[in-house]
Amino acid sequence: MVGPEGNRNVVTAADLSARSLGIRIGMPATQAQALVAELVVQEADPDGDSASLDRLAVWALRYSPVAAADPPDGLVLDTTGADHLHGGEEAMLADISGRLAAAGVRARLAISDTWGASYALARVSADERAIVPAGRTAEVLAGVPISALRLDPNTIADLRKLGFDQIRDLEATSRAPLTLRFGPLVCRRLDQAFGRAAEPIEPVRPPDVVEVRRVFAEPIAAPETIHRYLGKLVGQLCAALEERGLGARRMDLLFGRVDDEVQAVRVGTSTATRDVKRLTRLLGDKIETVEPGFGIETMRLAATLAEPLHPKQTISSLTEEPDADVAGLIDVLANRVGEDRVYRYAAVASDVPERAVARVAAAALASDDEWPAGWPRPARLLQPPEAIETLALLPDHPPVSFTWRGIRRRVKRADGPERVFGEWWKADPELVAVRDYFRVEDDAGERFWIFRAGDGENAATGSQRWYLHGIFA
Amino acid sequence: MSYFELQCTSHFSFLRGASSCEELFAHAATIGIGGLAIVDRNSLAGIVRAHEAAKVTGIRMIVGCRLDLVDGMSMLVYPTDRAAYARLCRLLSVGKKRGGKAKCVLEWLDVLEYGEGLIAVLVPDEADEICALRLKRLADGFGDRAYMALTLRRRPNDQLRIHDLSNMAARFRVSTVATNDVLFHEPHRRILQDVVTCIRNGTTIDHVGFRRERHADRYLKPPEEMGRLFPRNPEAVARTTEIAARCTFSLDELAYQYPEERTMPGLTPQQALEKLTWGGVKDRYPEGLPDEVKEKLDHELALIERLGYAPYFLTVNSIVRFARSREILCQGRGSAATPPSVTSSGSRRSTPSATTSCSSASSPRNAASRPTSTSTSSTNAAKR
Amino acid sequence: MQRSAVEDLRRRVERLAAPRRGREALPFGIEEIDRALPGGGLAVGALHEVAGGGDGAVHGAAAALFAAGVAARTRGKVLWCFTRADLFAPSLTQVGLSAARVIYVECGDDKTVLACFEEGLRHQGLGAVVAEVARLSMTASRRLQLAAETSGAIGIAIRRWRRQTEAADFGQPTAAVTRWRVTALPSAPLPVPGVGRARWQLELIRCRAGESADFVVEACDAKGRLHIPADVADRLLAPQARLATA
């Protein structure tokens, strides 16, 4: 991409293949075209790029209530308190990276304690997804080149001439001369990177979201006060939702502090709701994570995910017991451990034990499918099954003894074989695969579920090795 | 060690069995089974093929049928003689007439009515009160011809189930017999079995779930293995031979009985055919019968007499005469053949000498195979 | 059963203080066991503990089914909190606890398990709340007991450790109303090869306002009920009661 710089065109962006052929950002366009014969050149569209970046920032709100564009080519998110809802920092970064890749966007990501450090690491780290453990930001920053400090290129060049190469060099030197020579920005960038100076993120506001806001003439800080106003805001928001016939599935509560820092709290529900009490409870649980600092000036409550909600939702079945409001409990638990960690199990019509269960949403309606009664199943299932050593005789007989986790047990009683065939329509190896399951009991009375992979006669049916799959009560 | 598999379902049990009779008998021969009984559901459709396959492989075939009654009871029945076979056929006819197309509605009382000479084997589920009731019925109705099948399911508590069933049978003085409830001839056919189950249930393999056959190992097993699988019930395995010995009926005993011909009373069918033939000759050869044609006719009439086909040709003749009287165009097809005798008796208009001795070639001497008459009539002609 | 006057008074005060519910206790339906428990059954609106004996201290299979059998006989949904997701749902159905009733909560650590346990116990309308934890301090158990009292649900803490050596922790006192240990015993003998009905050694190790006792029982049936095996019942005329030790 080329764009004007002064009175000539320079390269503003180049893809991987162009760069591998020597094209550099800032290079005059004519030089670039001379370097690579079939170079495809397009006019840069800074406005369009900026709009796209903003849209991307709005998309990033699904990960955290505090997300913003960091022009020209970055996004910044404050994921404090939000990463566990996505399975932890690593899982969350992988998810972001994956989704962007699916949309054709190559991204480099970094998480650390400060905006400045993350900015730097995202651009210079060898890892495409860099995670700095809490508290280790300083030591990681030390070795970062000064070009990652968000200073303009001339300043960087001058600093280099003076012999400053990495951030630790700048940290080591006295500040007064730096400020004298380059102005206050250099030291400010250092302080921001190391977390000594605040750098608030102005969260992007998604359009068309139902939200309510309150500005405090006198900043508030006491928890009781926060709770009281929270209750009022929730009431107002639910009224606004009702007017539009909507229910909230996700709510973001943003606190604007006196020092411009934004603290955020996010909750989700399994079903759309306008229940003031329930939502106040969910949000209230999280208030303790909020640090009021010198005081809170504004509170903004937005229903960032809303769905149509009709006034009457009653249980139609007369035979079902009226369910206590388990939905509320499910939400509280889901917000604590993560939505995918609260579930029920449903029966799957499969003979293969590890496939016989499927996780479903905790609030899902009960299905009629059942597991076959009368075929004893173990209370604990080991996934994957653990290999055991056995002394076994004939195909239709259980082993005489087996060794599991180093302990040898004599088989006193056994039932079986229960022959489970592979599901031939799922994978070719399962065309002939067979597992012969045995329920075995040792001398002490401990009961186990073991199987032989194969029918004991035909080698094609399995490895003929034995495994322990479950423990009976 | 001798073993007969008395419970085989062929693919004539539509969308249940997955192997043909030929495959079943061929495989039985390779693994040393003494004989097979094909027991299709409420049907004797498979026994003709089975009979032929048995002849080819040298393995004995026992005629049988599985009756699925409306109250849920299932039993395998084997006729011990020809009269019992006739009764079985009538029983099935009663059921099918009642049930309509592709259905068969039978009740216990029907079975009792037509049950003389039949050996009946109860197919049990669990050893519960229902089973006890059915055993009692069976014992009362069939006496020493009553048995109960013991089949391994390869599911939990199999041995206990067999034990309980065996005890229950002893209580009612019913003998047990081991079967493997065979649905296909060798293990790999299981996949096709799953597919036909899907078709029967109108679903796909991904969704058929537990409607697939729940009991494993439904293929032919050699005698040694059956012996090994029933260590506490060797007598049940031996009883397969006992039942096979009691069922002496074979399809060979059946001779086709044509309906009586009424057109010429006092004459046997052969005599009637000869009369028609020589009568037709006069019309055909007014100037006298050539020697070669006479030779052919003699030869054929002798063949027809030996094979007993006269009634068949008389029937064809009647059909053709009726068709002609209505000006319907007709032509014999396939094994209906057009030997000179037929031609001369007025059925066809072609000259007999042109036809070669196709009749000899097309009449196998196997009594079980009879020529089928498929005369096509042109419907256009009929409309005219 | 021996009770001091103070104990009596305490129980009466407790009963007055507790909100009224249909039943105070869930009986096992076995005379010997119900007789050993104050109220004639497992106290409702209270916290109970159970651990596996022998290898069961680590895998907790019998302990899980014991808890499931109890939960099956309550009404309403059941919450089951844990860190290790190795419970096989079909086995719960086989003791009468249908899959539709159980909500599982997979937590990252014991601390979260206890928090969710408490959350569930506070919630009105659940039948039972089960949690699998290794450590259970007196303080934590008091909170749980109070939470159970407010809602009237049965709380069952399945104690389960990573190593057998840690199981000695079960000796530490907690505020649970009863404490049980379930150990697998050889199954009922059969006349043919096979595994008969499972049997357990069920020990009531500690019982508030009661004495310890132990029983040999047949594992839960399809409705979650325990039974006394026939051959054991013939030999017993009275339950084997031991003086309280733990």
Short mmCIF file of N, CA, C and O in Angstrom, two decimals, chain B residues 243-283:
data_model
loop_
_atom_site.label_atom_id
_atom_site.label_comp_id
_atom_site.label_asym_id
_atom_site.label_seq_id
_atom_site.Cartn_x
_atom_site.Cartn_y
_atom_site.Cartn_z
N ILE B 243 -33.31 -82.64 17.95
CA ILE B 243 -34.42 -82.03 17.20
C ILE B 243 -34.24 -82.27 15.70
O ILE B 243 -35.20 -82.60 14.98
N ALA B 244 -33.01 -82.13 15.25
CA ALA B 244 -32.76 -82.36 13.82
C ALA B 244 -33.18 -83.77 13.42
O ALA B 244 -33.73 -83.99 12.34
N ALA B 245 -32.94 -84.72 14.32
CA ALA B 245 -33.29 -86.11 14.01
C ALA B 245 -34.81 -86.30 13.98
O ALA B 245 -35.34 -87.07 13.18
N ARG B 246 -35.51 -85.56 14.83
CA ARG B 246 -36.97 -85.71 14.87
C ARG B 246 -37.64 -85.09 13.64
O ARG B 246 -38.74 -85.48 13.28
N CYS B 247 -36.98 -84.12 13.05
CA CYS B 247 -37.62 -83.45 11.91
C CYS B 247 -37.19 -84.14 10.64
O CYS B 247 -36.20 -83.77 10.01
N THR B 248 -37.95 -85.15 10.27
CA THR B 248 -37.56 -85.92 9.09
C THR B 248 -38.14 -85.34 7.81
O THR B 248 -37.84 -85.80 6.73
N PHE B 249 -38.99 -84.35 7.93
CA PHE B 249 -39.64 -83.83 6.74
C PHE B 249 -38.64 -83.12 5.83
O PHE B 249 -37.78 -82.37 6.27
N SER B 250 -38.77 -83.40 4.55
CA SER B 250 -37.93 -82.72 3.56
C SER B 250 -38.81 -82.27 2.43
O SER B 250 -39.82 -82.90 2.11
N LEU B 251 -38.40 -81.21 1.78
CA LEU B 251 -39.21 -80.70 0.68
C LEU B 251 -39.28 -81.67 -0.48
O LEU B 251 -40.16 -81.58 -1.34
N ASP B 252 -38.35 -82.62 -0.48
CA ASP B 252 -38.38 -83.63 -1.55
C ASP B 252 -39.69 -84.39 -1.55
O ASP B 252 -40.12 -84.91 -2.55
N GLU B 253 -40.31 -84.43 -0.36
CA GLU B 253 -41.55 -85.19 -0.27
C GLU B 253 -42.70 -84.54 -1.01
O GLU B 253 -43.74 -85.17 -1.21
N LEU B 254 -42.49 -83.30 -1.35
CA LEU B 254 -43.62 -82.62 -1.99
C LEU B 254 -43.62 -82.90 -3.48
O LEU B 254 -42.62 -82.76 -4.16
N ALA B 255 -44.77 -83.35 -3.97
CA ALA B 255 -44.93 -83.44 -5.42
C ALA B 255 -46.01 -82.44 -5.75
O ALA B 255 -47.00 -82.32 -5.03
N TYR B 256 -45.81 -81.80 -6.82
CA TYR B 256 -46.80 -80.78 -7.12
C TYR B 256 -48.10 -81.43 -7.52
O TYR B 256 -48.13 -82.36 -8.31
N GLN B 257 -49.15 -80.94 -6.94
CA GLN B 257 -50.46 -81.48 -7.32
C GLN B 257 -51.20 -80.43 -8.11
O GLN B 257 -51.56 -79.39 -7.59
N TYR B 258 -51.37 -80.78 -9.31
CA TYR B 258 -52.11 -79.83 -10.13
C TYR B 258 -53.58 -79.95 -9.82
O TYR B 258 -54.07 -80.99 -9.44
N PRO B 259 -54.30 -78.90 -10.05
CA PRO B 259 -55.73 -78.99 -9.86
C PRO B 259 -56.30 -80.02 -10.85
O PRO B 259 -55.74 -80.22 -11.91
N GLU B 260 -57.35 -80.65 -10.44
CA GLU B 260 -57.95 -81.64 -11.33
C GLU B 260 -58.46 -81.00 -12.59
O GLU B 260 -59.08 -79.96 -12.57
N GLU B 261 -58.22 -81.67 -13.67
CA GLU B 261 -58.76 -81.18 -14.94
C GLU B 261 -60.16 -81.73 -15.11
O GLU B 261 -60.38 -82.92 -15.03
N ARG B 262 -61.08 -80.85 -15.39
CA ARG B 262 -62.47 -81.30 -15.48
C ARG B 262 -62.99 -81.42 -16.90
O ARG B 262 -64.11 -81.86 -17.12
N THR B 263 -62.21 -80.98 -17.83
CA THR B 263 -62.77 -80.88 -19.19
C THR B 263 -63.09 -82.26 -19.79
O THR B 263 -64.02 -82.41 -20.55
N MET B 264 -62.26 -83.24 -19.41
CA MET B 264 -62.55 -84.58 -19.98
C MET B 264 -62.66 -85.59 -18.86
O MET B 264 -61.67 -86.25 -18.52
N PRO B 265 -63.83 -85.69 -18.30
CA PRO B 265 -63.97 -86.63 -17.18
C PRO B 265 -63.74 -88.06 -17.62
O PRO B 265 -64.01 -88.42 -18.78
N GLY B 266 -63.19 -88.82 -16.71
CA GLY B 266 -62.96 -90.22 -17.04
C GLY B 266 -61.57 -90.47 -17.60
O GLY B 266 -61.09 -91.59 -17.63
N LEU B 267 -60.93 -89.41 -18.04
CA LEU B 267 -59.58 -89.58 -18.58
C LEU B 267 -58.58 -89.02 -17.58
O LEU B 267 -58.83 -88.02 -16.93
N THR B 268 -57.39 -89.65 -17.51
CA THR B 268 -56.33 -89.05 -16.70
C THR B 268 -55.80 -87.86 -17.49
O THR B 268 -55.99 -87.77 -18.70
N PRO B 269 -55.08 -86.94 -16.80
CA PRO B 269 -54.53 -85.78 -17.51
C PRO B 269 -53.67 -86.21 -18.71
O PRO B 269 -53.75 -85.62 -19.78
N GLN B 270 -52.87 -87.25 -18.52
CA GLN B 270 -52.00 -87.70 -19.61
C GLN B 270 -52.85 -88.16 -20.80
O GLN B 270 -52.57 -87.81 -21.95
N GLN B 271 -53.88 -88.92 -20.50
CA GLN B 271 -54.74 -89.42 -21.58
C GLN B 271 -55.41 -88.26 -22.29
O GLN B 271 -55.54 -88.23 -23.51
N ALA B 272 -55.86 -87.26 -21.47
CA ALA B 272 -56.53 -86.12 -22.08
C ALA B 272 -55.58 -85.37 -23.00
O ALA B 272 -55.95 -84.97 -24.12
N LEU B 273 -54.35 -85.18 -22.56
CA LEU B 273 -53.38 -84.45 -23.37
C LEU B 273 -53.12 -85.20 -24.66
O LEU B 273 -53.04 -84.60 -25.74
N GLU B 274 -52.96 -86.51 -24.57
CA GLU B 274 -52.68 -87.29 -25.78
C GLU B 274 -53.85 -87.20 -26.75
O GLU B 274 -53.65 -87.04 -27.95
N LYS B 275 -55.05 -87.24 -26.19
CA LYS B 275 -56.21 -87.14 -27.05
C LYS B 275 -56.21 -85.81 -27.81
O LYS B 275 -56.42 -85.77 -29.02
N LEU B 276 -55.96 -84.74 -27.04
CA LEU B 276 -55.94 -83.41 -27.67
C LEU B 276 -54.86 -83.34 -28.74
O LEU B 276 -55.04 -82.76 -29.80
N THR B 277 -53.67 -83.91 -28.39
CA THR B 277 -52.54 -83.82 -29.30
C THR B 277 -52.86 -84.52 -30.63
O THR B 277 -52.70 -83.93 -31.71
N TRP B 278 -53.27 -85.79 -30.48
CA TRP B 278 -53.53 -86.51 -31.73
C TRP B 278 -54.71 -85.90 -32.48
O TRP B 278 -54.74 -85.90 -33.72
N GLY B 279 -55.63 -85.33 -31.74
CA GLY B 279 -56.76 -84.67 -32.40
C GLY B 279 -56.29 -83.45 -33.18
O GLY B 279 -56.67 -83.23 -34.33
N GLY B 280 -55.38 -82.69 -32.55
CA GLY B 280 -54.87 -81.50 -33.21
C GLY B 280 -54.04 -81.85 -34.44
O GLY B 280 -54.02 -81.10 -35.42
N VAL B 281 -53.35 -82.99 -34.36
CA VAL B 281 -52.51 -83.41 -35.48
C VAL B 281 -53.35 -83.53 -36.76
O VAL B 281 -52.93 -83.12 -37.84
N LYS B 282 -54.54 -84.06 -36.57
CA LYS B 282 -55.39 -84.25 -37.76
C LYS B 282 -55.65 -82.91 -38.45
O LYS B 282 -55.60 -82.80 -39.67
N ASP B 283 -55.90 -81.85 -37.63
CA ASP B 283 -56.17 -80.54 -38.23
C ASP B 283 -54.93 -79.94 -38.86
O ASP B 283 -54.99 -79.29 -39.90
#
